[in-house]
Amino acid sequence: MRRTPAFIPSGIPPRLNALPGIKAVVFDVYGTLLLGGGPVHPDPEADEALAVFLSTHGLPFTGSITTALADAVKRSHAASAATFPEVDLHALWSEVLQRDIDSPVFIALEDIRQPVALMPHASETLSALSHLPLGLISNAQANTLPVLERLTGLQPFEDDLCILSHRHGEAKPSPALFDSLAAALALRGIAPSETVIVGNDPRHDIVPARARGFRTALTVADRDSLRDGGTDAADAVIADLRQLISLM
């Protein structure tokens, strides 16, 4: 089994400004609720583990499977008209393997290719906020929600508030994703100003969310999850997911 990412505190101090009047909370996933994640890239270590799995499951492949997958992602991006194109990774795995694969196999392949771990106190925080509608807005694939629910032991998210990039063919910071979230919230009678977006990326989470009128909380808990852009744009900065509870 490949090594899962480990949490390393960033040491950045929080800025715990109150967020009154919040009626919904929407999270980014990778770097916020889960450690790990990132773009598809050639990975010799993953190739070895994937080769064992593929052979065991009667899915032979010659060469570097992660390189073939990364090339398929590049082709898909080039063919897209979106400003921030996103792929359907499940479909691309089937394309590379030249056969349809079911969801359990896809999830297992992604578990091997890109191990993830739960951010400290994620389950505790989601449980504490479960009296509010909870959602996701994330550059994410079809395995993301099942893996998140498996690791937390919870099913806390409202499907209509889960804006996952693979469903839309666009990735953050596309304004279209935040517009889709605002429309879903409006059907519940909730305004962007009554919703807090929680994410680890100032440029992909905080800035586009604020441009659409959402409140924002930047998480700086994990050192390896920090992204460029600074902390000034966020309404609040948290160094521990549990701090989000007291802000509201």
C-alpha angles and dihedrals in degrees: 000000000000119000116266119225117270126222115247115181112238095214091222111141119239127242103215104195113167119255104203124183097029114158101172137026123208121189137202109224115210111062090007109056097003132042114227131023131124141140125325112264138160108281120179093191091054090046090062095051093042092050090058092049094046093048092048091051097046094254104127119194131174120212131005109340093191091054090050090049093048090050090051090052090052091051091049092049091049091052094050123096092204120113089225103027123199131194135220098237094191089059092046092052088054090048094051093045091043094228137076114267124197126235097263091054092046091050091048092050092051092046087058098040096046116016116199135190134203117264111243113274094006094128092045092050095047091049092050091051096043092108086072128064106266126201145165133235107183148140089249145143136223091275095054100082096042091049092047091050091047093052097043096039086225139107098202102143128098109229094220089056095051106100103183117178097226089062092055104037089234133094133211134303085044109124088217091072093053090045089053090051092049090051092050091049091048089060086059092048093250122133126212088247087061093051129077121209112208117200146141099226118079094195100041100033113020105036098046091043093053090047087062094047100259124142113241142211119189115207116211098170102120122054096214092048095059115119132196120264106077129244103270098095095059123090089221137007121214129193094187126035090230089066088070090068095060093046090067 
